[in-house]
Amino acid sequence: MPVADLLIGGILLGGVYALMACGLNLIFGVMRVINFADGDILAIAALSTVSIAVGFKLPFWVAILVVPLGCAVFGVLIHLLILRRIEGAPMIMSLLATYALSTILVNVAILIWGGGYSGLPGVLSGSLRVLGVNVSISRLVSFACAIGVSLAVWWLLEFTRFGRAVRSVSRAPELASISGIAIERIRLMTFALGTAMAGFAGVLVAPAFAVDPQLGSRFIVKAFAVIIVGGMGSYPGAIAAALLLGVIEVVGSYLAGAVIGSAFLFLLMLAVLLVRPRGLLGAGMRV
Amino acid sequence: MTVIPAPLEVRNVTSGYGDVAVIRGASLVFPKGVITTIVGSNGAGKSTVVKVAAGLLRAWKGNIKVHGTDITREPADRRVYRGIAYVPQGRIVVPEMTVRDNLMIGAHILGNNPARIEAATERVMQLFPALKPRMKQQADTMSGGEQQMLAIGRALMTSPEIIMLDEPSLGLSPKFVDIVFERLMSLRDGGMTVVMVEQKASHALGISDRGYVMHLGQVACEGSAKDLLANEDVKRLFLGEIPESMKALSFTDA
């Protein structure tokens, strides 16, 4: 078994899961909303990146700037038009609303881009030798950016005034409000940040993986698995679990083929739910 | 002659939960540099008054004024910028955050101004020196009395002009009650307007300058704390008996 090959491949895959899981975690922590449409935002961001680079023939870095920003604006709209109207309602409401949104986004994406696969093989092509293994530059860059942004957002939450405001809204909204924190604005900004993270993950996926409108549903179930294994609301937990699950998926695919390979990841999720329901690093529910 | 408006006024306010009115046409004035205590039996609407003043409950009717400016429609977070601080009932702190982080939530409105944050922290440390060695400790590992000091400290970090406290003595040992009351007096001496809701009426009125007695959602009587403590009707009310004058009030109102 080419151990180094599989380990590196898995860790690189895990980077994108980490970024997505951190965004979902953030949104859940502050708003108690499980955003089912997050994966589809990632897919549309990836397809838009392909369009920007191939269709409009603009450089890749344009997509890095424009796409996450566009997703943040989209997040603001979702919050203002949908989520704010059902705030305080039972969680099933936001679950259904984002699920409906997810279905709409997939079909809109199929209308725009068609159902086929596309990609950006020309961007960041070539490979490097790492620990005696050939690693594609696009995957290496996407991993580094995904982990970099995940850690940056974690730093933002832990060590800045904005982060403290976000955490206090998450843990004690009333206390935040009587401390002068505009909780509605914090929720709006958090949701926009979360969707921007999904958008950035989409940009990073485009050069490294084949993308299609259904990509979102494949990514989101894995991101949920990451959150469950890492512990709901735990940032370090999500990053560690994402890398672990990336490796398990790649090793599983090597041993049993791509279709069965993903199943190993969900087996681990089931095992964690049975043995340690709050996740490896989760402390109940917190951000 | 110009009349200087009080730092905080509650004018003819009706409010409550769902469609049940808890206070009906209550009017209270809180003068500068004075400790005012609101007393009354359970369900009299004492806490509701301060919640409406803090902006956590909407006033259905009536106005809230700060220095004469109507702030009835302002949300709670804007009122903090007007100098209103509120310490909710039950020692509300963020349990898994450190003492420092809890205080820093209170410092939110000071922006990213290290000098102002430092000065506010220093003031809180002078008032509650017991918090100083515990800055890095997680809030839920402290005793109830220490958590109450932290809750008050968090409110004071906003550098308020008016501080409202809902049952600050609830569940505290007599030693901590004395500490908290003594600190409220020193804040008053520094010119702060202090509003307190208390179940332990005689003890609280003992350190207060003025008082309101609430009954069935309305102000039953008001006056200097000394007069209230000497008032036979008030004494009877605290013992659970309803004086004739207030019985009449409750029936005409219904």
Coordinates of C-alpha atoms in Angstrom, one line a residue, chain A residues 158 161-162 164-165 167-168 171-172 174-183 185-186 283 285-286, chain B residues 56 76-77 80-81 86 88 92-97 101-102 104-106 108-109 111-112 154 158:
Chain A
E158 CA -10.8 33.7 19.3
R161 CA -13.4 42.2 19.2
F162 CA -15.6 41.0 16.4
R164 CA -15.8 38.0 21.0
A165 CA -19.0 39.7 19.9
R167 CA -19.1 34.2 20.6
S168 CA -21.2 36.2 23.0
R171 CA -23.6 31.8 23.9
A172 CA -25.7 34.5 25.5
E174 CA -29.4 38.7 25.8
L175 CA -26.1 39.4 27.5
A176 CA -24.6 40.5 24.2
S177 CA -27.5 42.8 23.5
I178 CA -27.3 44.6 26.9
S179 CA -23.5 45.0 26.3
G180 CA -24.3 47.1 23.2
I181 CA -23.7 44.4 20.6
A182 CA -26.2 44.6 17.7
I183 CA -27.1 40.9 17.6
R185 CA -26.0 42.6 12.6
I186 CA -23.6 40.0 14.1
A283 CA -17.9 20.3 24.5
M285 CA -22.6 23.0 21.8
R286 CA -20.3 26.0 21.5
Chain B
L56 CA -35.4 43.8 26.5
A76 CA -31.4 47.4 23.9
D77 CA -27.9 47.6 22.3
V80 CA -26.1 50.9 26.2
Y81 CA -24.5 53.7 24.2
Y86 CA -28.4 46.4 33.2
P88 CA -30.1 40.7 34.8
I92 CA -25.7 36.1 34.0
V93 CA -22.2 35.5 32.8
V94 CA -20.9 33.4 29.9
P95 CA -19.9 30.3 31.8
E96 CA -17.2 28.9 29.6
M97 CA -15.4 32.2 28.9
D101 CA -13.4 37.7 28.2
N102 CA -16.6 38.3 30.1
M104 CA -14.4 42.4 27.5
I105 CA -17.9 41.7 26.3
G106 CA -18.9 44.6 28.4
H108 CA -17.6 46.1 23.4
I109 CA -18.9 49.7 23.1
G111 CA -14.3 50.0 20.6
N112 CA -10.6 49.1 20.0
R154 CA -19.4 43.4 33.0
T158 CA -19.7 49.9 29.5

